[in-house]
Amino acid sequence: MTFAPDITEQLARARADLRMGVPVVLAGATQSVVMAAETLTAQRLADLLALGGQPVLAITARRAETLKARVYDGDLARIILPADATPAWVQSIANPADDLRAPMKGPFSCARGGTAEVHRAALQLAKSARLLPAVLVLDLGGRRDFAAQHGLTSIDLAAAAPALAQRSPLHPVVNARLPMEVSEAGRLHIFRPEDGGEEHYAIEIGTPDRSKPVLARLHSACFTGDLMGSLKCDCGPQLRAALAQMGEEGHGVLLYLNQEGRGIGLANKMRAYSLQDQGFDTVEANHRLGFEDDERDFRLGADILKSMGFAAVRLLTNNPRKVEMMKASGVDVTERVPLRVGENRHNAAYLATKAAKSGHLL
């Protein structure tokens, strides 16, 4: 009998801790204490510096490119923390909000040599917690009792690395009838991931024949567009048009995936919007924040479709990447159905960027 959390449950704890500004410990060849830059406080930084050693601020290569910091580890940079570093300084490295006002943040001294395994896992953990991808890391050496002494969550690095790299299995929770404007024959299915992350939804219209390709849409959650009617994107019109087409045909499945802001979360999406107001396009804004062009995982949609008994789809999308990922995940795409709606003067540049840099067929 054991009541101890497994690695998936421990990582869920660690995400919650980082979001609240609580350090976590990653245990590999040595022990390392990790803090999220976004939630760092003056007291916690002072406590970290009092431990001695050489803390580093790990940032992604995307953010390092903006800051002109040396990337010795391929996908990340380890900036050696100055002795007089403050939380404001740390957060100015993590957050590009004031980059144009104060562009010269360096020069930086960056660590090279040794392993960056802990830093890589810490950045993945911060991303999965929907925080800015910037983390303070201090090697504690052989102090293996540090986590227990301070009541901190301790994560075994060897177990965490594969768990962070793979997507969490999804399980159906419940489904119920949901009459809607587009069709009274609607049904909402809820799917919950094992890792404690956001739930995802499937809206089924009618009773689609599982032996035939179903009209389907992978729709990423967009609070601003879907609920608030934002004119900065085409998400709301696409959502409504897809449901309307399914209603007209009498059947279909819309997967509503909680991957807001291309998978970076609503807070970071609003940071990207702020950068767009400064003149950067969608992709440039994501890169300045330290993220890739698109952090979403559309394989989640394939997992849901297969669990519902669908093997083939007619996919409502302008994004070839969704088609490729569906096929690679074992769901046959027999037809790509264009969904060209929602263009206006506020989002024309956004749509042009989607076409030019993300390959959308508009």
Short mmCIF file of C-alpha atoms in Angstrom, two decimals:
data_model
loop_
_atom_site.label_atom_id
_atom_site.label_comp_id
_atom_site.label_asym_id
_atom_site.label_seq_id
_atom_site.Cartn_x
_atom_site.Cartn_y
_atom_site.Cartn_z
CA MET A 1 0.00 0.00 0.00
CA THR A 2 1.31 3.44 -0.90
CA PHE A 3 -0.18 6.90 -0.64
CA ALA A 4 2.88 8.69 -2.01
CA PRO A 5 2.34 10.70 -5.21
CA ASP A 6 3.83 9.35 -8.43
CA ILE A 7 5.92 11.50 -10.78
CA THR A 8 2.87 12.86 -12.64
CA GLU A 9 1.30 13.97 -9.37
CA GLN A 10 4.58 15.41 -8.10
CA LEU A 11 4.94 17.50 -11.27
CA ALA A 12 1.40 18.83 -10.79
CA ARG A 13 2.43 19.91 -7.28
CA ALA A 14 5.58 21.52 -8.63
CA ARG A 15 3.62 23.54 -11.22
CA ALA A 16 1.31 24.85 -8.51
CA ASP A 17 4.29 25.70 -6.28
CA LEU A 18 6.07 27.66 -9.02
CA ARG A 19 2.91 29.59 -9.86
CA MET A 20 2.70 30.65 -6.20
CA GLY A 21 6.38 31.60 -5.99
CA VAL A 22 7.39 28.55 -3.95
CA PRO A 23 10.74 26.96 -4.93
CA VAL A 24 11.01 23.31 -5.95
CA VAL A 25 14.00 20.98 -5.94
CA LEU A 26 15.12 18.96 -8.97
CA ALA A 27 17.20 15.96 -7.96
CA GLY A 28 19.67 14.60 -10.48
CA ALA A 29 23.38 13.91 -10.02
CA THR A 30 23.17 16.80 -7.57
CA GLN A 31 20.30 18.73 -6.01
CA SER A 32 19.16 22.02 -7.56
CA VAL A 33 16.68 24.54 -6.20
CA VAL A 34 14.47 26.13 -8.85
CA MET A 35 12.37 29.32 -8.75
CA ALA A 36 10.18 30.82 -11.45
CA ALA A 37 11.36 34.30 -12.45
CA GLU A 38 7.80 35.53 -12.92
CA THR A 39 6.75 34.84 -9.32
CA LEU A 40 10.06 35.68 -7.65
CA THR A 41 9.92 37.83 -4.49
CA ALA A 42 12.64 39.91 -2.86
CA GLN A 43 12.70 37.66 0.20
CA ARG A 44 13.02 34.46 -1.80
CA LEU A 45 15.80 35.95 -3.93
CA ALA A 46 17.65 37.05 -0.76
CA ASP A 47 17.25 33.55 0.67
CA LEU A 48 18.61 32.03 -2.54
CA LEU A 49 21.66 34.30 -2.59
CA ALA A 50 22.31 33.54 1.09
CA LEU A 51 22.81 29.86 0.21
CA GLY A 52 26.06 30.69 -1.57
CA GLY A 53 27.12 29.11 -4.82
CA GLN A 54 26.42 30.54 -8.26
CA PRO A 55 22.75 30.91 -9.23
CA VAL A 56 21.94 31.20 -12.93
CA LEU A 57 18.88 32.50 -14.75
CA ALA A 58 17.94 30.00 -17.44
CA ILE A 59 16.07 31.38 -20.46
CA THR A 60 15.12 29.83 -23.78
CA ALA A 61 17.19 30.37 -26.91
CA ARG A 62 14.31 32.43 -28.32
CA ARG A 63 14.49 34.92 -25.45
CA ALA A 64 18.29 34.85 -25.50
CA GLU A 65 18.26 35.84 -29.16
CA THR A 66 16.37 39.04 -28.29
CA LEU A 67 18.73 39.82 -25.38
CA LYS A 68 21.91 38.96 -27.31
CA ALA A 69 22.85 36.46 -24.59
CA ARG A 70 25.23 33.64 -25.54
CA VAL A 71 23.48 30.31 -26.15
CA TYR A 72 25.97 27.55 -25.35
CA ASP A 73 23.41 24.81 -24.74
CA GLY A 74 21.53 24.80 -28.05
CA ASP A 75 18.02 25.50 -26.83
CA LEU A 76 18.72 27.63 -23.74
CA ALA A 77 21.12 30.09 -22.15
CA ARG A 78 22.32 30.17 -18.55
CA ILE A 79 22.89 33.76 -17.46
CA ILE A 80 25.10 33.99 -14.37
CA LEU A 81 23.23 36.02 -11.77
CA PRO A 82 25.01 39.26 -10.79
CA ALA A 83 25.71 39.66 -7.07
CA ASP A 84 23.52 42.77 -6.95
CA ALA A 85 20.59 41.25 -8.87
CA THR A 86 17.11 42.33 -7.79
CA PRO A 87 13.71 40.78 -8.56
CA ALA A 88 13.06 43.69 -10.93
CA TRP A 89 16.26 42.88 -12.84
CA VAL A 90 15.41 39.17 -13.03
CA GLN A 91 11.90 39.90 -14.23
CA SER A 92 13.13 42.39 -16.83
CA ILE A 93 15.18 39.55 -18.33
CA ALA A 94 12.19 37.22 -18.29
CA ASN A 95 9.56 39.71 -19.47
CA PRO A 96 10.07 41.73 -22.68
CA ALA A 97 7.50 44.38 -21.74
CA ASP A 98 10.11 47.13 -21.39
CA ASP A 99 12.62 45.89 -24.00
CA LEU A 100 12.08 48.88 -26.27
CA ARG A 101 12.31 51.36 -23.42
CA ALA A 102 15.47 49.78 -21.98
CA PRO A 103 16.99 47.65 -24.75
CA MET A 104 20.51 47.37 -23.29
CA LYS A 105 20.18 44.83 -20.47
CA GLY A 106 23.61 43.23 -20.86
CA PRO A 107 26.32 42.42 -21.37
CA PHE A 108 25.67 39.04 -19.81
CA SER A 109 28.05 36.43 -18.52
CA CYS A 110 26.68 33.05 -19.56
CA ALA A 111 27.65 29.66 -18.16
CA ARG A 112 29.07 27.06 -20.50
CA GLY A 113 30.18 23.50 -20.05
CA GLY A 114 28.66 20.92 -17.77
CA THR A 115 25.12 19.72 -18.19
CA ALA A 116 22.02 21.84 -18.74
CA GLU A 117 19.65 18.95 -18.06
CA VAL A 118 18.24 20.51 -14.87
CA HIS A 119 17.75 23.90 -16.54
CA ARG A 120 15.99 22.32 -19.52
CA ALA A 121 13.56 20.44 -17.28
CA ALA A 122 12.97 23.56 -15.17
CA LEU A 123 12.08 25.60 -18.27
CA GLN A 124 9.69 22.87 -19.47
CA LEU A 125 8.08 22.88 -16.04
CA ALA A 126 7.63 26.67 -16.12
CA LYS A 127 6.09 26.50 -19.59
CA SER A 128 3.68 23.77 -18.55
CA ALA A 129 2.67 25.95 -15.58
CA ARG A 130 1.80 28.73 -18.11
CA LEU A 131 4.52 30.95 -16.67
CA LEU A 132 7.16 32.94 -18.53
CA PRO A 133 9.94 30.51 -19.52
CA ALA A 134 12.66 31.86 -17.25
CA VAL A 135 13.87 30.13 -14.07
CA LEU A 136 16.49 30.69 -11.39
CA VAL A 137 18.54 27.56 -10.73
CA LEU A 138 21.11 26.99 -7.98
CA ASP A 139 23.13 23.78 -7.72
CA LEU A 140 23.03 22.65 -4.08
CA GLY A 141 25.67 19.97 -4.54
CA GLY A 142 25.25 17.07 -2.15
CA ARG A 143 22.70 18.71 0.16
CA ARG A 144 20.16 15.93 -0.30
CA ASP A 145 18.13 16.87 2.76
CA PHE A 146 17.44 20.43 1.56
CA ALA A 147 13.90 19.76 0.26
CA ALA A 148 12.87 17.89 3.40
CA GLN A 149 14.34 20.58 5.68
CA HIS A 150 12.34 23.32 3.97
CA GLY A 151 9.17 21.38 3.10
CA LEU A 152 9.72 21.73 -0.64
CA THR A 153 8.50 19.48 -3.44
CA SER A 154 11.38 17.33 -4.68
CA ILE A 155 11.32 15.94 -8.22
CA ASP A 156 13.50 13.10 -9.46
CA LEU A 157 15.02 14.43 -12.68
CA ALA A 158 15.39 11.03 -14.35
CA ALA A 159 11.68 10.35 -13.89
CA ALA A 160 10.59 13.91 -14.68
CA ALA A 161 12.32 14.36 -18.05
CA PRO A 162 10.26 11.74 -19.96
CA ALA A 163 7.06 12.75 -18.15
CA LEU A 164 7.52 16.39 -19.20
CA ALA A 165 8.27 15.42 -22.80
CA GLN A 166 5.18 13.30 -23.40
CA ARG A 167 1.57 14.38 -23.53
CA SER A 168 -0.68 13.25 -20.72
CA PRO A 169 -3.27 10.54 -21.40
CA LEU A 170 -6.85 11.84 -21.56
CA HIS A 171 -9.82 10.10 -19.98
CA PRO A 172 -13.54 10.68 -20.57
CA VAL A 173 -15.29 12.09 -17.50
CA VAL A 174 -18.91 12.58 -18.51
CA ASN A 175 -21.09 13.47 -21.48
CA ALA A 176 -24.61 14.85 -21.63
CA ARG A 177 -27.15 16.20 -24.10
CA LEU A 178 -26.67 19.88 -24.95
CA PRO A 179 -29.27 21.47 -27.24
CA MET A 180 -27.68 24.42 -29.06
CA GLU A 181 -28.74 27.15 -31.47
CA VAL A 182 -27.07 25.36 -34.38
CA SER A 183 -28.57 21.99 -33.50
CA GLU A 184 -30.84 20.64 -30.79
CA ALA A 185 -29.07 17.29 -31.24
CA GLY A 186 -25.90 18.36 -29.42
CA ARG A 187 -23.86 16.48 -26.83
CA LEU A 188 -20.92 17.73 -24.76
CA HIS A 189 -18.11 15.33 -23.79
CA ILE A 190 -15.53 16.24 -21.09
CA PHE A 191 -12.01 14.77 -21.16
CA ARG A 192 -9.56 15.12 -18.27
CA PRO A 193 -5.77 14.66 -18.51
CA GLU A 194 -3.95 12.60 -15.91
CA ASP A 195 -1.42 15.35 -15.23
CA GLY A 196 -3.90 17.74 -13.60
CA GLY A 197 -3.90 20.10 -16.59
CA GLU A 198 -6.85 21.80 -18.26
CA GLU A 199 -9.78 19.67 -19.36
CA HIS A 200 -10.68 19.47 -23.06
CA TYR A 201 -14.12 19.20 -24.64
CA ALA A 202 -15.78 17.54 -27.61
CA ILE A 203 -19.07 18.92 -28.95
CA GLU A 204 -20.85 16.22 -30.92
CA ILE A 205 -23.59 17.25 -33.34
CA GLY A 206 -26.14 14.59 -34.21
CA THR A 207 -25.07 10.94 -34.27
CA PRO A 208 -22.17 10.75 -36.71
CA ASP A 209 -21.52 7.42 -38.42
CA ARG A 210 -18.25 6.11 -36.95
CA SER A 211 -17.56 4.14 -40.15
CA LYS A 212 -17.39 7.29 -42.30
CA PRO A 213 -15.21 10.42 -42.21
CA VAL A 214 -16.81 12.92 -39.82
CA LEU A 215 -16.82 16.67 -40.32
CA ALA A 216 -14.46 17.80 -37.55
CA ARG A 217 -12.77 20.94 -36.25
CA LEU A 218 -9.82 21.25 -33.84
CA HIS A 219 -10.49 24.58 -32.16
CA SER A 220 -8.08 26.05 -29.63
CA ALA A 221 -9.70 27.99 -26.80
CA CYS A 222 -9.70 31.75 -27.33
CA PHE A 223 -11.31 33.67 -24.48
CA THR A 224 -10.92 37.01 -26.25
CA GLY A 225 -12.29 35.87 -29.59
CA ASP A 226 -14.79 33.16 -28.67
CA LEU A 227 -16.38 34.93 -25.69
CA MET A 228 -15.54 38.62 -25.99
CA GLY A 229 -15.86 39.01 -29.74
CA SER A 230 -12.30 40.29 -30.18
CA LEU A 231 -11.51 41.69 -33.62
CA LYS A 232 -7.78 40.96 -33.25
CA CYS A 233 -8.20 37.36 -34.45
CA ASP A 234 -10.60 35.21 -36.47
CA CYS A 235 -11.22 32.60 -33.75
CA GLY A 236 -14.78 33.56 -32.78
CA PRO A 237 -16.08 33.62 -36.38
CA GLN A 238 -14.32 30.30 -37.08
CA LEU A 239 -15.90 28.69 -34.02
CA ARG A 240 -19.39 29.83 -34.94
CA ALA A 241 -19.00 29.02 -38.64
CA ALA A 242 -17.74 25.51 -37.90
CA LEU A 243 -20.66 24.77 -35.55
CA ALA A 244 -23.12 26.25 -38.05
CA GLN A 245 -21.79 24.03 -40.86
CA MET A 246 -22.04 20.95 -38.64
CA GLY A 247 -25.59 21.94 -37.75
CA GLU A 248 -26.50 22.32 -41.42
CA GLU A 249 -25.03 18.91 -42.30
CA GLY A 250 -26.68 17.33 -39.26
CA HIS A 251 -23.52 15.85 -37.82
CA GLY A 252 -19.97 16.72 -36.80
CA VAL A 253 -17.48 16.93 -33.92
CA LEU A 254 -15.86 20.12 -32.68
CA LEU A 255 -12.94 19.59 -30.33
CA TYR A 256 -12.48 22.56 -28.00
CA LEU A 257 -8.89 22.27 -26.79
CA ASN A 258 -7.79 24.41 -23.84
CA GLN A 259 -4.56 25.61 -25.46
CA GLU A 260 -5.14 29.35 -25.22
CA GLY A 261 -2.80 31.69 -27.07
CA ARG A 262 -1.20 28.97 -29.22
CA GLY A 263 -0.51 27.01 -26.06
CA ILE A 264 1.11 29.72 -23.90
CA GLY A 265 -1.91 30.60 -21.73
CA LEU A 266 -4.07 33.71 -21.53
CA ALA A 267 -1.67 35.82 -19.44
CA ASN A 268 1.20 35.25 -21.85
CA LYS A 269 -1.15 35.80 -24.78
CA MET A 270 -1.98 39.23 -23.36
CA ARG A 271 1.75 39.90 -23.02
CA ALA A 272 2.06 39.02 -26.71
CA TYR A 273 -0.82 41.40 -27.51
CA SER A 274 1.01 44.16 -25.65
CA LEU A 275 4.11 43.50 -27.74
CA GLN A 276 1.99 43.58 -30.89
CA ASP A 277 0.88 47.06 -29.86
CA GLN A 278 4.59 47.96 -29.91
CA GLY A 279 4.84 46.85 -33.55
CA PHE A 280 5.80 43.16 -33.40
CA ASP A 281 3.80 40.51 -35.25
CA THR A 282 2.37 37.38 -33.59
CA VAL A 283 5.42 35.19 -34.18
CA GLU A 284 7.92 37.89 -33.18
CA ALA A 285 5.97 38.56 -29.97
CA ASN A 286 6.02 34.87 -29.01
CA HIS A 287 9.76 34.67 -29.66
CA ARG A 288 10.49 37.75 -27.54
CA LEU A 289 8.56 36.11 -24.70
CA GLY A 290 10.73 33.01 -25.03
CA PHE A 291 8.19 30.75 -26.72
CA GLU A 292 8.14 29.02 -30.09
CA ASP A 293 5.80 30.12 -32.90
CA ASP A 294 3.18 27.64 -31.74
CA GLU A 295 3.32 25.62 -28.51
CA ARG A 296 0.10 23.67 -29.08
CA ASP A 297 -0.12 19.88 -29.33
CA PHE A 298 -2.86 18.88 -31.77
CA ARG A 299 -2.26 15.21 -31.05
CA LEU A 300 -4.68 15.76 -28.16
CA GLY A 301 -7.42 16.12 -30.75
CA ALA A 302 -6.46 12.83 -32.39
CA ASP A 303 -6.51 11.11 -28.99
CA ILE A 304 -10.05 12.35 -28.33
CA LEU A 305 -11.34 11.45 -31.79
CA LYS A 306 -9.97 7.91 -31.56
CA SER A 307 -11.40 7.45 -28.07
CA MET A 308 -14.81 8.46 -29.47
CA GLY A 309 -14.53 5.86 -32.21
CA PHE A 310 -13.58 8.06 -35.18
CA ALA A 311 -10.80 6.93 -37.53
CA ALA A 312 -11.27 9.43 -40.37
CA VAL A 313 -12.27 13.09 -40.63
CA ARG A 314 -13.09 15.85 -43.04
CA LEU A 315 -11.10 18.52 -41.24
CA LEU A 316 -12.34 22.11 -41.08
CA THR A 317 -9.07 24.05 -41.05
CA ASN A 318 -6.77 26.43 -42.90
CA ASN A 319 -3.74 25.04 -41.04
CA PRO A 320 -1.81 22.28 -42.87
CA ARG A 321 0.00 21.46 -39.61
CA LYS A 322 -3.26 20.18 -38.14
CA VAL A 323 -3.73 17.89 -41.14
CA GLU A 324 -0.18 16.55 -40.85
CA MET A 325 -0.46 15.96 -37.11
CA MET A 326 -3.79 14.18 -37.45
CA LYS A 327 -2.37 11.80 -40.04
CA ALA A 328 0.79 11.22 -38.00
CA SER A 329 -1.40 10.37 -35.00
CA GLY A 330 -3.42 7.73 -36.81
CA VAL A 331 -6.49 9.74 -37.86
CA ASP A 332 -7.03 9.79 -41.63
CA VAL A 333 -7.86 13.22 -43.10
CA THR A 334 -9.85 12.49 -46.26
CA GLU A 335 -10.52 16.17 -46.99
CA ARG A 336 -9.37 19.56 -45.78
CA VAL A 337 -12.43 21.81 -45.64
CA PRO A 338 -11.46 25.51 -45.79
CA LEU A 339 -12.80 27.84 -43.10
CA ARG A 340 -12.21 31.39 -44.33
CA VAL A 341 -14.23 33.77 -42.20
CA GLY A 342 -13.68 36.68 -39.82
CA GLU A 343 -11.24 38.98 -41.62
CA ASN A 344 -11.49 42.66 -40.65
CA ARG A 345 -9.27 45.73 -40.55
CA HIS A 346 -8.05 44.93 -37.03
CA ASN A 347 -6.77 41.43 -37.83
CA ALA A 348 -5.61 41.76 -41.45
CA ALA A 349 -1.94 41.88 -40.43
CA TYR A 350 -2.43 38.98 -38.01
CA LEU A 351 -3.93 36.83 -40.77
CA ALA A 352 -1.16 37.83 -43.17
CA THR A 353 1.41 36.67 -40.59
CA LYS A 354 -0.41 33.34 -40.18
CA ALA A 355 -0.19 32.83 -43.93
CA ALA A 356 3.41 34.01 -44.36
CA LYS A 357 5.05 32.52 -41.27
CA SER A 358 2.77 29.69 -40.17
CA GLY A 359 1.72 28.39 -43.57
CA HIS A 360 -2.01 28.89 -43.16
CA LEU A 361 -3.92 28.58 -46.43
CA LEU A 362 -5.89 31.84 -46.51
#
